[in-house]
Coordinates of C-alpha atoms in Angstrom, one line a residue:
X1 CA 0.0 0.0 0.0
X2 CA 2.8 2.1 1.0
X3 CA 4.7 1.9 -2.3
X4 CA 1.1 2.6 -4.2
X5 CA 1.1 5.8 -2.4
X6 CA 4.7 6.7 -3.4
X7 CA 4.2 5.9 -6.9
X8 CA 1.4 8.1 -7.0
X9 CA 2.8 10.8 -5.3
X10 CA 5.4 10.8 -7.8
X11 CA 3.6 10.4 -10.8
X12 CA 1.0 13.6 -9.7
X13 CA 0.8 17.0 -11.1
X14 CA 3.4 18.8 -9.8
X15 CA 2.3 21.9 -7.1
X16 CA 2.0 25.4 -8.5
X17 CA 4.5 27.0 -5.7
X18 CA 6.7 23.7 -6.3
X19 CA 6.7 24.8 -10.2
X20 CA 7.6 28.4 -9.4
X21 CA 11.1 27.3 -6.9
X22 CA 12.1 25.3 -9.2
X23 CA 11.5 27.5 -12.3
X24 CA 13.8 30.7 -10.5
X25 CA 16.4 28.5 -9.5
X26 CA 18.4 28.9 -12.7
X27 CA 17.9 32.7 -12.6
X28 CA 21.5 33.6 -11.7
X29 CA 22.8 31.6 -14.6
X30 CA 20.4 33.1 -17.0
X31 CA 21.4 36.8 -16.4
X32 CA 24.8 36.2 -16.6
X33 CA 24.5 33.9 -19.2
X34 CA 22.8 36.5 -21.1
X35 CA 25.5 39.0 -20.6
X36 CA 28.2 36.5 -21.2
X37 CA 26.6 36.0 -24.7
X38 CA 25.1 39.2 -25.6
X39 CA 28.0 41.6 -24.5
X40 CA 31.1 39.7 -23.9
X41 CA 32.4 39.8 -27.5
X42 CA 31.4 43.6 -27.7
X43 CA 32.9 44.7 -24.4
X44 CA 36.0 42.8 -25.2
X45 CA 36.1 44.7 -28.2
X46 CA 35.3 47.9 -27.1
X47 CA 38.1 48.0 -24.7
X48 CA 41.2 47.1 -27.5
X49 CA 41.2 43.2 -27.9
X50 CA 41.5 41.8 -31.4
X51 CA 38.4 40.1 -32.7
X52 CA 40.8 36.9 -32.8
X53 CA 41.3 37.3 -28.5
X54 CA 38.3 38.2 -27.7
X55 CA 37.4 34.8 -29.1
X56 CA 40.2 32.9 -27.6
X57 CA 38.6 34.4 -24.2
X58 CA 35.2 32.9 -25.4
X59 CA 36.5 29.7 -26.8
X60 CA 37.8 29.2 -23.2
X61 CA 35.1 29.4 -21.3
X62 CA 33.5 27.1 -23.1
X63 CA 35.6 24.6 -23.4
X64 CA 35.7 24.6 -19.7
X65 CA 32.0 24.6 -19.3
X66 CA 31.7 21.5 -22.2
X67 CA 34.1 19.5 -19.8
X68 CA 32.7 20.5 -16.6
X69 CA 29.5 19.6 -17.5
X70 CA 30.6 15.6 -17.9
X71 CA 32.7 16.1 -14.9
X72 CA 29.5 17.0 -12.9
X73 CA 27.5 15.3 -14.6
X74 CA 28.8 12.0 -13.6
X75 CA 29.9 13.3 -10.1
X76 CA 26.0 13.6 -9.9
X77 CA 24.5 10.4 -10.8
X78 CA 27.3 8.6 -8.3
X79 CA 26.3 10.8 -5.0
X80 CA 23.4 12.9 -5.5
X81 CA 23.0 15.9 -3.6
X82 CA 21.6 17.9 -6.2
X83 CA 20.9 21.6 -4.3
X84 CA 25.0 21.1 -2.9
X85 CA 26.0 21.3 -6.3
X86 CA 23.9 23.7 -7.3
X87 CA 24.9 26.0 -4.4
X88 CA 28.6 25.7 -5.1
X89 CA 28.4 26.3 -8.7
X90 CA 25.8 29.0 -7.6
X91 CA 28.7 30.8 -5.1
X92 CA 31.4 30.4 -7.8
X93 CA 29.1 32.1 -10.5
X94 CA 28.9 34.8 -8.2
X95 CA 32.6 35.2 -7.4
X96 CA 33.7 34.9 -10.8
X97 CA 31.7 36.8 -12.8
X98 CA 32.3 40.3 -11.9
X99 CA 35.7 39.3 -12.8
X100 CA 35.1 38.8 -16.2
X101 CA 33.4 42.0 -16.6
X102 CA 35.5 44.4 -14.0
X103 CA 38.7 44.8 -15.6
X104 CA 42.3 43.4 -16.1
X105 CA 42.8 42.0 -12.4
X106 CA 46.3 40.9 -13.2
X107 CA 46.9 43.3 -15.7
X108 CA 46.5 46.2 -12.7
X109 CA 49.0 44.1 -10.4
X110 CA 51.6 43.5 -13.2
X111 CA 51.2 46.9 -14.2
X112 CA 51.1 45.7 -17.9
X113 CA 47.9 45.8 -20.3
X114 CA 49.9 44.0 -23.6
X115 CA 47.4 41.9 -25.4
X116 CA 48.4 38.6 -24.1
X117 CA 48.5 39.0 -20.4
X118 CA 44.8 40.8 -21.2
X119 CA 44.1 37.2 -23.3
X120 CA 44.9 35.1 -20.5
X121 CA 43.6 36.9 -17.4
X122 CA 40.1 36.9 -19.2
X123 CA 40.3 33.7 -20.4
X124 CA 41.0 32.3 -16.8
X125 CA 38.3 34.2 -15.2
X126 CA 36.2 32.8 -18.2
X127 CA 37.2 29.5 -17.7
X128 CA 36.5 29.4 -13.3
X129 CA 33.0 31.2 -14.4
X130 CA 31.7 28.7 -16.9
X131 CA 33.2 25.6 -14.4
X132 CA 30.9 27.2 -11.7
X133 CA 28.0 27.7 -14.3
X134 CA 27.9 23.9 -15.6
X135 CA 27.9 23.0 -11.7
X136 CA 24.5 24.5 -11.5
X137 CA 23.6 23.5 -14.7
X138 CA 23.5 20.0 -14.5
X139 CA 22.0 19.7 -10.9
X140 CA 19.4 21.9 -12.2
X141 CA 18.4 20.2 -15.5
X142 CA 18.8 17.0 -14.0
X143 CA 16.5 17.7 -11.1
X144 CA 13.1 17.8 -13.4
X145 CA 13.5 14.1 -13.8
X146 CA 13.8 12.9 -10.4
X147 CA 10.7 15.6 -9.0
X148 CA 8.4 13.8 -11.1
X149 CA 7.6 11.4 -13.4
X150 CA 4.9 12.4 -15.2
X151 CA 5.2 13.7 -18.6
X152 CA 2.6 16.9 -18.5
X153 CA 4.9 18.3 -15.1
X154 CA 8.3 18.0 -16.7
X155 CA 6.9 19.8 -19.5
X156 CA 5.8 22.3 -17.2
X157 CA 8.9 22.5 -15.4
X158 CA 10.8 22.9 -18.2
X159 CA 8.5 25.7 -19.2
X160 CA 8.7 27.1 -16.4
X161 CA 12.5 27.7 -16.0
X162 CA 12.7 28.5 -19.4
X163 CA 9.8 31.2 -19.1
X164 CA 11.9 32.9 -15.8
X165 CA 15.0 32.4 -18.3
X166 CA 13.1 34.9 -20.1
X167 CA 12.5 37.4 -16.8
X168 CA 16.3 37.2 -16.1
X169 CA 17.4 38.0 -19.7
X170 CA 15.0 41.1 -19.4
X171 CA 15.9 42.0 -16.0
X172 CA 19.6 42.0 -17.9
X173 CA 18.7 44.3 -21.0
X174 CA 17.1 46.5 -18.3
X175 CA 19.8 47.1 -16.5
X176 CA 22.2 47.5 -19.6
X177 CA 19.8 50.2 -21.1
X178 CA 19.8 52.4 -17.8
X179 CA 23.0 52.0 -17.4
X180 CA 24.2 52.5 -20.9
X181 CA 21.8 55.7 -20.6
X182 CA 23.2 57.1 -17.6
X183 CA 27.2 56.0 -17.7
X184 CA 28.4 57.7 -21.4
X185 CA 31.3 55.7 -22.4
X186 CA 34.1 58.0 -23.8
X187 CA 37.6 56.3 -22.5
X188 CA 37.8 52.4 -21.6
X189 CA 37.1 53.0 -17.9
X190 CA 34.2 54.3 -18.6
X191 CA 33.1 51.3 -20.9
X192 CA 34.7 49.3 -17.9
X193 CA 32.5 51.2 -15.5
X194 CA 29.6 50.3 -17.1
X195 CA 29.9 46.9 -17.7
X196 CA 30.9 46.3 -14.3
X197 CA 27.4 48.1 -12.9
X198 CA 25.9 45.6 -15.0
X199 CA 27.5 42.6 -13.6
X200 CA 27.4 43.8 -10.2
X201 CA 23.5 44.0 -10.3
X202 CA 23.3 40.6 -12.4
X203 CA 24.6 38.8 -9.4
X204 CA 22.6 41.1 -6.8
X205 CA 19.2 39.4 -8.7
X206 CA 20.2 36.5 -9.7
X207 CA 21.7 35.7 -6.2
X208 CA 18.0 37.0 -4.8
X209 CA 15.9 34.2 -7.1
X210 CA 18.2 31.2 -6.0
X211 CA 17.5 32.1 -2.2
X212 CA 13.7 31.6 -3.1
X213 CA 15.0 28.4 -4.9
X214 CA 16.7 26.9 -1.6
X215 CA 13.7 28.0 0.7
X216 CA 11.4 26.6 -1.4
X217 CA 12.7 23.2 -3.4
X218 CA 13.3 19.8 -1.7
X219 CA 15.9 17.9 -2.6
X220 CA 15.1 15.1 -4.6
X221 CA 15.6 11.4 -4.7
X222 CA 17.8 9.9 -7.6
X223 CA 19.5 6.8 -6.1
X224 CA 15.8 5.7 -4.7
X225 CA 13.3 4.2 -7.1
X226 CA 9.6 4.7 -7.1
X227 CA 8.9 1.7 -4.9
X228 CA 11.4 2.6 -2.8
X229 CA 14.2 0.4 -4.0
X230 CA 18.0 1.0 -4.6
X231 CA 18.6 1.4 -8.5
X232 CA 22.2 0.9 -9.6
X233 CA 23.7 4.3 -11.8
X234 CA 23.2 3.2 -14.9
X235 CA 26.3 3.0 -17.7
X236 CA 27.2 5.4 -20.6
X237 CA 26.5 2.3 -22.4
X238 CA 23.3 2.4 -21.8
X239 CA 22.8 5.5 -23.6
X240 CA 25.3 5.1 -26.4
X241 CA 23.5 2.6 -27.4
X242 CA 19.5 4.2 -27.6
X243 CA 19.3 5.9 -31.2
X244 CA 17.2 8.6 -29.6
X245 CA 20.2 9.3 -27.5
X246 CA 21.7 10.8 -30.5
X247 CA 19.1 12.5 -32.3
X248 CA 18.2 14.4 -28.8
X249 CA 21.5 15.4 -28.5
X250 CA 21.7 16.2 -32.1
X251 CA 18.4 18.8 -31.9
X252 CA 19.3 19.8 -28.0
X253 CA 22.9 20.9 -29.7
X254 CA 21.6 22.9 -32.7
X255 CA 18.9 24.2 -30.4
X256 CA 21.4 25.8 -28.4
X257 CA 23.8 26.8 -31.2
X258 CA 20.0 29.1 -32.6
X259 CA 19.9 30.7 -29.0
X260 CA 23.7 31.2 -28.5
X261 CA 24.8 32.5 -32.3
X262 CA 21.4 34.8 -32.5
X263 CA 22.5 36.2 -28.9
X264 CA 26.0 36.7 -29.4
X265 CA 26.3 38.4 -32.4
X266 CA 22.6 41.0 -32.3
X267 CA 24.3 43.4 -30.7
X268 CA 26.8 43.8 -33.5
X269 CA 24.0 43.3 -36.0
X270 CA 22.2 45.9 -34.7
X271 CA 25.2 48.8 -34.0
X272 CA 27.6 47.9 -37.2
X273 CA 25.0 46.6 -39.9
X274 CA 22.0 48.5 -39.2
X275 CA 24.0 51.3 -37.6
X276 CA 21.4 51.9 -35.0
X277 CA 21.0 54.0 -31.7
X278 CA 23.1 52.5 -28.6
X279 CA 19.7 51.9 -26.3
X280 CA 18.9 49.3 -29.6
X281 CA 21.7 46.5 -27.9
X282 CA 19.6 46.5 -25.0
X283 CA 15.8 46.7 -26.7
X284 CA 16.0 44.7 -29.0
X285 CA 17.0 41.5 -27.0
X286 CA 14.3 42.5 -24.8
X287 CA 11.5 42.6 -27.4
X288 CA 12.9 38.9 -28.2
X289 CA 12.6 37.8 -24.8
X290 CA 9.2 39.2 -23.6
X291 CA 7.7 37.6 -26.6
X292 CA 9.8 34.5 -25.4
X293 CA 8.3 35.0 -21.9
X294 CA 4.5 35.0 -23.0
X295 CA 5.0 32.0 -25.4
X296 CA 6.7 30.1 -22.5
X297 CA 3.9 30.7 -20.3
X298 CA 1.2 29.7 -23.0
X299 CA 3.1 26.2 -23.7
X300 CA 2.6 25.5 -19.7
X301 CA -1.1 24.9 -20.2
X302 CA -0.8 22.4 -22.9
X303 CA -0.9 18.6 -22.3
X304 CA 2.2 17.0 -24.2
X305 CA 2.1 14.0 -26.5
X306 CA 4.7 12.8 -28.9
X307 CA 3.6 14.5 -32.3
X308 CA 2.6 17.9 -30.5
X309 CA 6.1 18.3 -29.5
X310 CA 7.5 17.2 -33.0
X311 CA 4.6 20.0 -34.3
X312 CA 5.6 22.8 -31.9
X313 CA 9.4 22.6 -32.7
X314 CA 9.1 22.3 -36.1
X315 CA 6.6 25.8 -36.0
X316 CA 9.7 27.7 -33.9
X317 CA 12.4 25.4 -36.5
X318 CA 10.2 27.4 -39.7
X319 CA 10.0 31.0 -38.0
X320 CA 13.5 31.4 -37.1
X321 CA 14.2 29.9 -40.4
X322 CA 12.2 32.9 -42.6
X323 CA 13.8 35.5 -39.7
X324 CA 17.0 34.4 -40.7
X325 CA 16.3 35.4 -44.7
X326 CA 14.9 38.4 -43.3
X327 CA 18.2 39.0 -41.6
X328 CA 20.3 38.9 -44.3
X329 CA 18.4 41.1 -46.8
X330 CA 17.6 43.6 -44.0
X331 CA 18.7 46.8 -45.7
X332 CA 20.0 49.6 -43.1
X333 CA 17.0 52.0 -44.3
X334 CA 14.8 50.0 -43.3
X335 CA 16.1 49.3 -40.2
X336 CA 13.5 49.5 -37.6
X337 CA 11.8 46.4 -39.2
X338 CA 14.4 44.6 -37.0
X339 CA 11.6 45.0 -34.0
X340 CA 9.3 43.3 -36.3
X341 CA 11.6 40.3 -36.5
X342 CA 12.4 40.7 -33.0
X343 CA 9.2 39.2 -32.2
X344 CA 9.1 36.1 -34.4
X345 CA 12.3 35.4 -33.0
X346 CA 11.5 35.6 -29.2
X347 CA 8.3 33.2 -30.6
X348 CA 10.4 30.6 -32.7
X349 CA 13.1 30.7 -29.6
X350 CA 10.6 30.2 -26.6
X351 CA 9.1 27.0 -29.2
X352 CA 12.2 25.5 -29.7
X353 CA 13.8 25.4 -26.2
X354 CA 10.5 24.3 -24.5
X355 CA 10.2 21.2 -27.1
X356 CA 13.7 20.4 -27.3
X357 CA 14.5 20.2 -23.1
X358 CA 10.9 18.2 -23.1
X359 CA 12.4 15.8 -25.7
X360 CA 15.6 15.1 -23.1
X361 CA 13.4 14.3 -20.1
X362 CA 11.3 12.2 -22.8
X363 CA 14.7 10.6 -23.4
X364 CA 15.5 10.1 -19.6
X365 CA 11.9 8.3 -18.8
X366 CA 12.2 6.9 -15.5
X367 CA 16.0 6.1 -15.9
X368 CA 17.1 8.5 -12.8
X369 CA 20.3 7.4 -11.8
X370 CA 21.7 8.2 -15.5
X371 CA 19.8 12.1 -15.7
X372 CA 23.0 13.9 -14.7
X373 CA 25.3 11.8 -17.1
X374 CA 22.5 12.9 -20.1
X375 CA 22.1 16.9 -19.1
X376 CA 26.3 17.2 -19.0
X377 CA 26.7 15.2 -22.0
X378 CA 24.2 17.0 -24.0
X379 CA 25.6 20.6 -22.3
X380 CA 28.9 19.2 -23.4
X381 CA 28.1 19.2 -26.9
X382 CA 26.4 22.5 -26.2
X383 CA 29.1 24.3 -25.2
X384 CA 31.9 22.8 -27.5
X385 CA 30.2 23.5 -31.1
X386 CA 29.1 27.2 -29.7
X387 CA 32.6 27.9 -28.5
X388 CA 33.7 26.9 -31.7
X389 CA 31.2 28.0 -34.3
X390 CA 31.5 31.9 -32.0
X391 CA 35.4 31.4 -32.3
X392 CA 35.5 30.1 -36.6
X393 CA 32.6 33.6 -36.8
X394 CA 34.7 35.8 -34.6
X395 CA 37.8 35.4 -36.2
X396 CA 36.6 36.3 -39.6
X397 CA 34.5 39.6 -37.6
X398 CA 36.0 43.0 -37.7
X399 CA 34.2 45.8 -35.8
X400 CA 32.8 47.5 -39.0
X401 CA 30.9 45.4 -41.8
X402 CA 32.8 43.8 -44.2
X403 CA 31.5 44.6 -47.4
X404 CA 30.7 41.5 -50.3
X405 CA 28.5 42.8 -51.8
X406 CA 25.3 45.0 -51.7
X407 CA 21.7 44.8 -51.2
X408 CA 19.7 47.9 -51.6
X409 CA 21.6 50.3 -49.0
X410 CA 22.3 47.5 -46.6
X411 CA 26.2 45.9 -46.6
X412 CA 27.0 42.1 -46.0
X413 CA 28.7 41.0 -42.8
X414 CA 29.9 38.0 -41.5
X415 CA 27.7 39.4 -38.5
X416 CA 25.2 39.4 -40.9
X417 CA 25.7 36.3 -42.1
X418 CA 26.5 34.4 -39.0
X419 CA 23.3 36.0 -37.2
X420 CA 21.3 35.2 -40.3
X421 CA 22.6 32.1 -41.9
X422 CA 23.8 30.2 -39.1
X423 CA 20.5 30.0 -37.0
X424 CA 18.5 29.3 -39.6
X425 CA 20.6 26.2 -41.1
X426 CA 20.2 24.8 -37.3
X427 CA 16.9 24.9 -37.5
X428 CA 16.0 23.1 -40.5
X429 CA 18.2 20.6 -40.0
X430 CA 17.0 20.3 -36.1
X431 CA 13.4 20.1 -37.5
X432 CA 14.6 17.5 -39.9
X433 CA 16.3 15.4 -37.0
X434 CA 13.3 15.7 -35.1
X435 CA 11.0 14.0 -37.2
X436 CA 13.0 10.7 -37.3
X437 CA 12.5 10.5 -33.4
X438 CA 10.2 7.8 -31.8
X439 CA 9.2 9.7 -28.7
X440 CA 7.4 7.5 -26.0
X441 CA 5.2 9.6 -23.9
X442 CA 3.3 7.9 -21.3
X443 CA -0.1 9.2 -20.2
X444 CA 0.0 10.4 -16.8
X445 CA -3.0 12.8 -14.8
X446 CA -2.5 16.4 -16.5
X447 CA -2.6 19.5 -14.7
X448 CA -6.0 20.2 -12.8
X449 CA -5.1 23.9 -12.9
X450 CA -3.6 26.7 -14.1
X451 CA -0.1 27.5 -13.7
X452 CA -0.7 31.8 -13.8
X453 CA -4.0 33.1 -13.9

């Protein structure tokens, strides 16, 4: 009878409040993962590194993240512990990261700003960053798994997170637009001033949302089963042998690669191709990720099955798809249509990350003790083919369009291109990948109410 109880327990709608811990626990990631991405490149730029460095610097970090990611990952599945690993990836997120953003640390103490002590002191603080951010990552990701088992409240979950994803990448652009408003950047400290406001009050939020996430998450169970009994971590084997193993990966990775691409290189888009007003950097992303915000929230309410999910990814696969030809032929006149695409984007994104993350925990099933080794493996791949797609991109990138050829008024970039092209080719093939999936959803209770009213 006992066990009966247990199994329903976990196979219930998961609680409203329960929905809402988890969902902010990833907020201090997010923000500075959406500054990392959106501003990293530029402010590297903006204060004298070489295109080619200031990718080294991003190349770093993610290398470090892609391996930290398995390292955790597996660290994980063998002990547990989920919220410890989350709080010390949490505290060296929060250490780190106004490093990256404050200045030359080492530079200041060797009294010497030459290029390549500049290289490698960002690149290290880049590198103990990212190690911190795959920490809470993976404990994070591989949490919606072992709260529930049923396939409507992972769904949910996953929306959910993604949806206060959306709330810290806005808190983020509205930061940087009162702060690029206020603090004019005429010498390098002043650029240095102001992207160090902005980090300092990323990790003031973001530190704010994972209190609420301690106070208000239990720790779950991954070493116990359903009934109650011990289950053994399950082997790499296990996985490298499941088809859908790969083709998840395969969408999860290009997934990311949309989001990552799209956010790193809009804020040159919009200053060097379209030549628009400063405050644009800021608004723009934020216009992509309210819309982002009210599509995640929609998707909550819906109950999942296996060709829904193929349906809804393949809807954001096609959007970002004709936003990326739109991208590209974009003429600089007519700049202000960018807004316009701004919100197909923040739809096609919010689509595409809900559906993909649902198709890992459709992966994952009830196989617990392996969740961990699947979210880092899958981050892995993440992280590497974004470092190096970001690094191939920036090296070709100079801070002023490169001209080959014309269309209307508007010049050709490999900004343009990489925000344009790249995306979109993701996309198609993701959409193609997912429609060779056999995705086993099983039925379970959907949600008796509404997750916002």
């Amino acid at each position: 009878m006992s066990n009966s109880i247990e199994d329903d327990s976990f196979s219930k709608p998961v609680g409203r409040w329960s929905v809402y811990c988890y969902g902010v626990g990833h907020m201090l990631n997010d923000i500075t993962s959406a500054c990392w991405f959106t501003y990293l490149l530029l402010f590297l730029t903006e204060i004298g590194l070489s295109s080619r460095d200031a990718a080294i610097v991003m190349l770093s970090g993610q290398i470090a993240d892609g391996l930290a990611t398995i390292f955790f990952g597996e660290l994980i599945d063998r002990f547990g512990h989920f919220k410890i690993w989350h709080g010390a990836g949490a505290i060296l997120v929060a250490v780190s990261f106004s490093s990256v953003f404050g200045g030359c640390i080492p530079c200041k103490l060797l009294s010497s700003f030459s290029a390549i002590v500049e290289t490698v002191s960002y690149s290290t603080f880049a590198a103990i960053f990212n190690v911190g951010w795959a920490a809470t990552q993976v404990s994070h990701m591989s949490m919606v798994s072992c709260i529930t088992l049923n396939s409507t409240s992972r769904v949910v979950l996953a929306s959910c997170r993604n949806a206060f994803t959306m709330v810290a990448n806005l808190s983020l652009y509205g930061i940087a637009f009162i702060v690029f408003e206020v603090i004019r950047a005429e010498t390098r400290a002043d650029i240095e001033n102001q992207y160090r406001w902005i980090a300092y009050l990323s990790i003031f939020i973001g530190c704010c949302f994972v209190g609420v996430f301690y106070l208000g998450t239990k720790e779950p169970r991954s070493k116990t089963g359903i009934h109650g009994d011990i289950h053994a971590r399950i082997s790499w084997t296990y996985w490298f042998l499941k088809i859908l193993y790969y083709q998840v990966a395969i969408v999860y990775m290009l997934t990311r690669l949309v989001l990552n691409v799209s956010q790193a290189y809009l804020a040159f888009y919009v200053i060097d191709d379209l030549q628009m007003a400063q405050s644009s950097k800021a608004l723009v992303p934020a216009i992509i990720y309210i819309c982002s915000f009210v599509v995640s929230i929609l998707l909550q309410e819906i109950a999942w099955k296996e060709q829904r999910l193929k349906a809804y990814y393949t809807a954001g696969g096609i959007l970002w798809i004709f936003c990326g030809i739109a991208i590209i032929l974009l003429p600089r006149r007519m700049s202000l249509f960018v807004y316009a695409i701004s919100i197909f984007i923040g739809i096609a994104n919010a689509l595409m990350t809900v559906t993909a993350v649902s198709m890992q925990n459709v992966l994952i099933g009830q196989d617990l003790n392996g969740c961990a080794f699947v979210c880092g493996s899958l981050s892995f791949l993440d992280k590497i083919s974004c470092g190096l797609t970001l690094f191939v991109l920036q090296s070709f990138h100079s801070s002023s369009p490169i001209v080959a050829g014309n269309y209307s008024t508007g010049n050709f970039s490999i900004t343009r291109y990489g925000l344009g092209l790249v995306p979109a080719f993701c996309s198609l093939v993701g959409v193609a990948v997912t429609w060779t999936m056999e995705l086993h959803i099983p039925s379970y209770k959907p949600l008796t109410e509404t997750l916002l009213e």
